[in-house]
mmCIF file of N, CA and C in Angstrom:
data_model
loop_
_atom_site.group_PDB
_atom_site.id
_atom_site.type_symbol
_atom_site.label_atom_id
_atom_site.label_comp_id
_atom_site.label_asym_id
_atom_site.label_seq_id
_atom_site.Cartn_x
_atom_site.Cartn_y
_atom_site.Cartn_z
ATOM 1 N N MET A 12 0.848 -1.169 0.000
ATOM 2 C CA MET A 12 0.000 0.000 0.000
ATOM 3 C C MET A 12 0.896 1.235 0.000
ATOM 4 N N VAL A 13 0.545 2.225 -0.764
ATOM 5 C CA VAL A 13 1.271 3.485 -0.801
ATOM 6 C C VAL A 13 0.389 4.534 -0.151
ATOM 7 N N LYS A 14 0.964 5.320 0.716
ATOM 8 C CA LYS A 14 0.201 6.344 1.433
ATOM 9 C C LYS A 14 0.872 7.690 1.204
ATOM 10 N N THR A 15 0.067 8.739 1.046
ATOM 11 C CA THR A 15 0.636 10.068 0.851
ATOM 12 C C THR A 15 0.412 10.909 2.085
ATOM 13 N N ALA A 16 1.306 11.832 2.296
ATOM 14 C CA ALA A 16 1.171 12.760 3.411
ATOM 15 C C ALA A 16 1.934 14.027 3.060
ATOM 16 N N TYR A 17 1.424 15.138 3.494
ATOM 17 C CA TYR A 17 2.126 16.394 3.286
ATOM 18 C C TYR A 17 2.809 16.797 4.584
ATOM 19 N N ARG A 18 4.042 17.171 4.476
ATOM 20 C CA ARG A 18 4.780 17.660 5.631
ATOM 21 C C ARG A 18 4.435 19.123 5.853
ATOM 22 N N ARG A 19 4.860 19.640 6.954
ATOM 23 C CA ARG A 19 4.606 21.061 7.244
ATOM 24 C C ARG A 19 5.244 21.972 6.215
ATOM 25 N N ASP A 20 6.344 21.512 5.604
ATOM 26 C CA ASP A 20 7.002 22.322 4.576
ATOM 27 C C ASP A 20 6.371 22.107 3.199
ATOM 28 N N LYS A 21 5.207 21.453 3.150
ATOM 29 C CA LYS A 21 4.388 21.254 1.944
ATOM 30 C C LYS A 21 4.972 20.244 0.959
ATOM 31 N N ARG A 22 6.023 19.518 1.329
ATOM 32 C CA ARG A 22 6.543 18.470 0.449
ATOM 33 C C ARG A 22 5.644 17.247 0.543
ATOM 34 N N LEU A 23 5.372 16.645 -0.594
ATOM 35 C CA LEU A 23 4.566 15.435 -0.639
ATOM 36 C C LEU A 23 5.447 14.226 -0.359
ATOM 37 N N GLU A 24 4.986 13.345 0.503
ATOM 38 C CA GLU A 24 5.714 12.111 0.783
ATOM 39 C C GLU A 24 4.827 10.934 0.430
ATOM 40 N N LEU A 25 5.423 9.891 -0.130
ATOM 41 C CA LEU A 25 4.713 8.654 -0.441
ATOM 42 C C LEU A 25 5.274 7.541 0.433
ATOM 43 N N TYR A 26 4.404 6.660 0.896
ATOM 44 C CA TYR A 26 4.811 5.535 1.722
ATOM 45 C C TYR A 26 4.345 4.249 1.064
ATOM 46 N N TYR A 27 5.205 3.258 1.021
ATOM 47 C CA TYR A 27 4.868 1.958 0.463
ATOM 48 C C TYR A 27 5.005 0.941 1.580
ATOM 49 N N ILE A 28 3.938 0.226 1.867
ATOM 50 C CA ILE A 28 3.953 -0.738 2.965
ATOM 51 C C ILE A 28 4.172 -2.132 2.383
ATOM 52 N N THR A 29 5.202 -2.803 2.859
ATOM 53 C CA THR A 29 5.533 -4.146 2.401
ATOM 54 C C THR A 29 6.234 -4.883 3.529
ATOM 55 N N HIS A 30 6.461 -6.151 3.347
ATOM 56 C CA HIS A 30 7.207 -6.939 4.325
ATOM 57 C C HIS A 30 8.688 -6.574 4.202
ATOM 58 N N LEU A 31 9.382 -6.576 5.303
ATOM 59 C CA LEU A 31 10.802 -6.215 5.320
ATOM 60 C C LEU A 31 11.626 -7.088 4.367
ATOM 61 N N GLU A 32 11.241 -8.336 4.208
ATOM 62 C CA GLU A 32 11.969 -9.242 3.309
ATOM 63 C C GLU A 32 11.890 -8.806 1.843
ATOM 64 N N ASN A 33 10.939 -7.949 1.483
ATOM 65 C CA ASN A 33 10.773 -7.507 0.094
ATOM 66 C C ASN A 33 11.629 -6.291 -0.261
ATOM 67 N N VAL A 34 12.221 -5.657 0.716
ATOM 68 C CA VAL A 34 12.942 -4.398 0.477
ATOM 69 C C VAL A 34 14.120 -4.588 -0.483
ATOM 70 N N GLY A 35 14.877 -5.661 -0.331
ATOM 71 C CA GLY A 35 16.018 -5.905 -1.227
ATOM 72 C C GLY A 35 15.607 -5.992 -2.686
ATOM 73 N N GLY A 36 14.541 -6.720 -2.962
ATOM 74 C CA GLY A 36 14.040 -6.844 -4.328
ATOM 75 C C GLY A 36 13.526 -5.523 -4.873
ATOM 76 N N ILE A 37 12.884 -4.730 -4.022
ATOM 77 C CA ILE A 37 12.382 -3.420 -4.445
ATOM 78 C C ILE A 37 13.552 -2.500 -4.784
ATOM 79 N N LEU A 38 14.590 -2.524 -3.982
ATOM 80 C CA LEU A 38 15.760 -1.688 -4.265
ATOM 81 C C LEU A 38 16.448 -2.123 -5.561
ATOM 82 N N GLU A 39 16.421 -3.417 -5.839
ATOM 83 C CA GLU A 39 17.073 -3.931 -7.043
ATOM 84 C C GLU A 39 16.224 -3.735 -8.304
ATOM 85 N N HIS A 40 14.901 -3.981 -8.207
ATOM 86 C CA HIS A 40 14.034 -3.999 -9.392
ATOM 87 C C HIS A 40 12.982 -2.895 -9.412
ATOM 88 N N GLY A 41 12.774 -2.204 -8.306
ATOM 89 C CA GLY A 41 11.712 -1.216 -8.213
ATOM 90 C C GLY A 41 10.422 -1.850 -7.719
ATOM 91 N N ILE A 42 9.383 -1.050 -7.589
ATOM 92 C CA ILE A 42 8.073 -1.551 -7.190
ATOM 93 C C ILE A 42 7.353 -1.997 -8.455
ATOM 94 N N LEU A 43 7.069 -3.289 -8.549
ATOM 95 C CA LEU A 43 6.473 -3.871 -9.745
ATOM 96 C C LEU A 43 5.016 -4.246 -9.496
ATOM 97 N N SER A 44 4.238 -4.287 -10.573
ATOM 98 C CA SER A 44 2.871 -4.790 -10.465
ATOM 99 C C SER A 44 2.936 -6.283 -10.157
ATOM 100 N N ARG A 45 1.840 -6.829 -9.665
ATOM 101 C CA ARG A 45 1.778 -8.257 -9.366
ATOM 102 C C ARG A 45 2.026 -9.083 -10.633
ATOM 103 N N ASP A 46 1.479 -8.661 -11.770
ATOM 104 C CA ASP A 46 1.692 -9.383 -13.030
ATOM 105 C C ASP A 46 3.173 -9.439 -13.394
ATOM 106 N N LYS A 47 3.869 -8.318 -13.292
ATOM 107 C CA LYS A 47 5.299 -8.296 -13.625
ATOM 108 C C LYS A 47 6.098 -9.148 -12.651
ATOM 109 N N MET A 48 5.706 -9.132 -11.385
ATOM 110 C CA MET A 48 6.399 -9.961 -10.389
ATOM 111 C C MET A 48 6.255 -11.435 -10.757
ATOM 112 N N GLU A 49 5.033 -11.852 -11.092
ATOM 113 C CA GLU A 49 4.795 -13.254 -11.428
ATOM 114 C C GLU A 49 5.526 -13.663 -12.703
ATOM 115 N N ARG A 50 5.530 -12.794 -13.729
ATOM 116 C CA ARG A 50 6.225 -13.110 -14.988
ATOM 117 C C ARG A 50 7.736 -13.207 -14.792
ATOM 118 N N SER A 51 8.281 -12.369 -13.929
ATOM 119 C CA SER A 51 9.728 -12.357 -13.728
ATOM 120 C C SER A 51 10.201 -13.522 -12.865
ATOM 121 N N GLY A 52 9.273 -14.147 -12.154
ATOM 122 C CA GLY A 52 9.656 -15.238 -11.265
ATOM 123 C C GLY A 52 10.260 -14.749 -9.962
ATOM 124 N N ALA A 53 10.233 -13.438 -9.747
ATOM 125 C CA ALA A 53 10.782 -12.865 -8.516
ATOM 126 C C ALA A 53 9.969 -13.351 -7.320
ATOM 127 N N LYS A 54 10.620 -13.508 -6.225
ATOM 128 C CA LYS A 54 9.960 -13.961 -5.004
ATOM 129 C C LYS A 54 9.623 -12.756 -4.136
ATOM 130 N N MET A 55 8.480 -12.855 -3.456
ATOM 131 C CA MET A 55 8.113 -11.797 -2.521
ATOM 132 C C MET A 55 7.374 -12.402 -1.352
ATOM 133 N N LYS A 56 7.512 -11.780 -0.211
ATOM 134 C CA LYS A 56 6.787 -12.170 0.986
ATOM 135 C C LYS A 56 5.418 -11.515 0.916
ATOM 136 N N GLU A 57 4.371 -12.324 0.858
ATOM 137 C CA GLU A 57 3.004 -11.824 0.686
ATOM 138 C C GLU A 57 2.432 -11.308 2.001
ATOM 139 N N ILE A 58 1.824 -10.123 1.953
ATOM 140 C CA ILE A 58 1.128 -9.593 3.127
ATOM 141 C C ILE A 58 -0.322 -9.244 2.801
ATOM 142 N N ALA A 59 -0.693 -9.345 1.518
ATOM 143 C CA ALA A 59 -2.032 -8.961 1.087
ATOM 144 C C ALA A 59 -3.045 -10.067 1.377
ATOM 145 N N ASN A 60 -4.312 -9.687 1.481
ATOM 146 C CA ASN A 60 -5.416 -10.606 1.665
ATOM 147 C C ASN A 60 -5.645 -11.357 0.350
ATOM 148 N N LEU A 61 -5.617 -12.685 0.398
ATOM 149 C CA LEU A 61 -5.717 -13.483 -0.817
ATOM 150 C C LEU A 61 -7.055 -13.311 -1.533
ATOM 151 N N ALA A 62 -8.134 -13.081 -0.811
ATOM 152 C CA ALA A 62 -9.440 -12.853 -1.435
ATOM 153 C C ALA A 62 -9.428 -11.547 -2.233
ATOM 154 N N ILE A 63 -8.760 -10.534 -1.720
ATOM 155 C CA ILE A 63 -8.661 -9.250 -2.422
ATOM 156 C C ILE A 63 -7.796 -9.402 -3.670
ATOM 157 N N ILE A 64 -6.711 -10.149 -3.556
ATOM 158 C CA ILE A 64 -5.848 -10.395 -4.718
ATOM 159 C C ILE A 64 -6.648 -11.077 -5.824
ATOM 160 N N LYS A 65 -7.453 -12.061 -5.465
ATOM 161 C CA LYS A 65 -8.269 -12.784 -6.445
ATOM 162 C C LYS A 65 -9.228 -11.828 -7.159
ATOM 163 N N LYS A 66 -9.883 -10.955 -6.414
ATOM 164 C CA LYS A 66 -10.815 -9.993 -7.022
ATOM 165 C C LYS A 66 -10.085 -9.032 -7.951
ATOM 166 N N ARG A 67 -8.900 -8.579 -7.548
ATOM 167 C CA ARG A 67 -8.113 -7.680 -8.404
ATOM 168 C C ARG A 67 -7.716 -8.369 -9.701
ATOM 169 N N LYS A 68 -7.324 -9.655 -9.610
ATOM 170 C CA LYS A 68 -6.966 -10.404 -10.822
ATOM 171 C C LYS A 68 -8.160 -10.518 -11.756
ATOM 172 N N GLU A 69 -9.340 -10.818 -11.208
ATOM 173 C CA GLU A 69 -10.545 -10.953 -12.024
ATOM 174 C C GLU A 69 -10.872 -9.657 -12.764
ATOM 175 N N LYS A 70 -10.555 -8.529 -12.161
ATOM 176 C CA LYS A 70 -10.846 -7.222 -12.768
ATOM 177 C C LYS A 70 -9.686 -6.702 -13.618
ATOM 178 N N GLY A 71 -8.586 -7.447 -13.700
ATOM 179 C CA GLY A 71 -7.436 -7.012 -14.489
ATOM 180 C C GLY A 71 -6.612 -5.931 -13.810
ATOM 181 N N LEU A 72 -6.785 -5.773 -12.501
ATOM 182 C CA LEU A 72 -6.085 -4.696 -11.792
ATOM 183 C C LEU A 72 -4.676 -5.074 -11.353
ATOM 184 N N THR A 73 -4.282 -6.329 -11.563
ATOM 185 C CA THR A 73 -2.942 -6.732 -11.155
ATOM 186 C C THR A 73 -1.874 -6.262 -12.140
ATOM 187 N N ARG A 74 -2.308 -5.557 -13.187
ATOM 188 C CA ARG A 74 -1.346 -4.930 -14.119
ATOM 189 C C ARG A 74 -0.759 -3.669 -13.518
ATOM 190 N N TYR A 75 -1.355 -3.197 -12.444
ATOM 191 C CA TYR A 75 -0.984 -1.916 -11.836
ATOM 192 C C TYR A 75 -0.482 -2.111 -10.401
ATOM 193 N N VAL A 76 0.287 -1.148 -9.943
ATOM 194 C CA VAL A 76 0.693 -1.114 -8.534
ATOM 195 C C VAL A 76 -0.363 -0.297 -7.790
ATOM 196 N N PRO A 77 -0.954 -0.850 -6.718
ATOM 197 C CA PRO A 77 -1.979 -0.099 -5.988
ATOM 198 C C PRO A 77 -1.426 1.194 -5.383
ATOM 199 N N LEU A 78 -2.169 2.251 -5.542
ATOM 200 C CA LEU A 78 -1.806 3.550 -4.966
ATOM 201 C C LEU A 78 -3.027 4.092 -4.238
ATOM 202 N N TYR A 79 -2.871 4.295 -2.955
ATOM 203 C CA TYR A 79 -3.973 4.812 -2.145
ATOM 204 C C TYR A 79 -3.641 6.219 -1.708
ATOM 205 N N ILE A 80 -4.520 7.145 -2.008
ATOM 206 C CA ILE A 80 -4.296 8.548 -1.652
ATOM 207 C C ILE A 80 -5.388 8.986 -0.704
#
């Protein structure tokens, strides 16, 4: 999950919530959509609700990285 917040100095900050084990892969490859992760064979520690993942796949939303504002 990505979260936005404005600091007092008006700079926009984005936050990405993931398992600590995923940080190395993110630093190496960037934040990828679920589809790209699966195609690349990259491993990740899952923290998402599997029922929600299934619904996103059915709607074709796994092509995108979720951004919550």
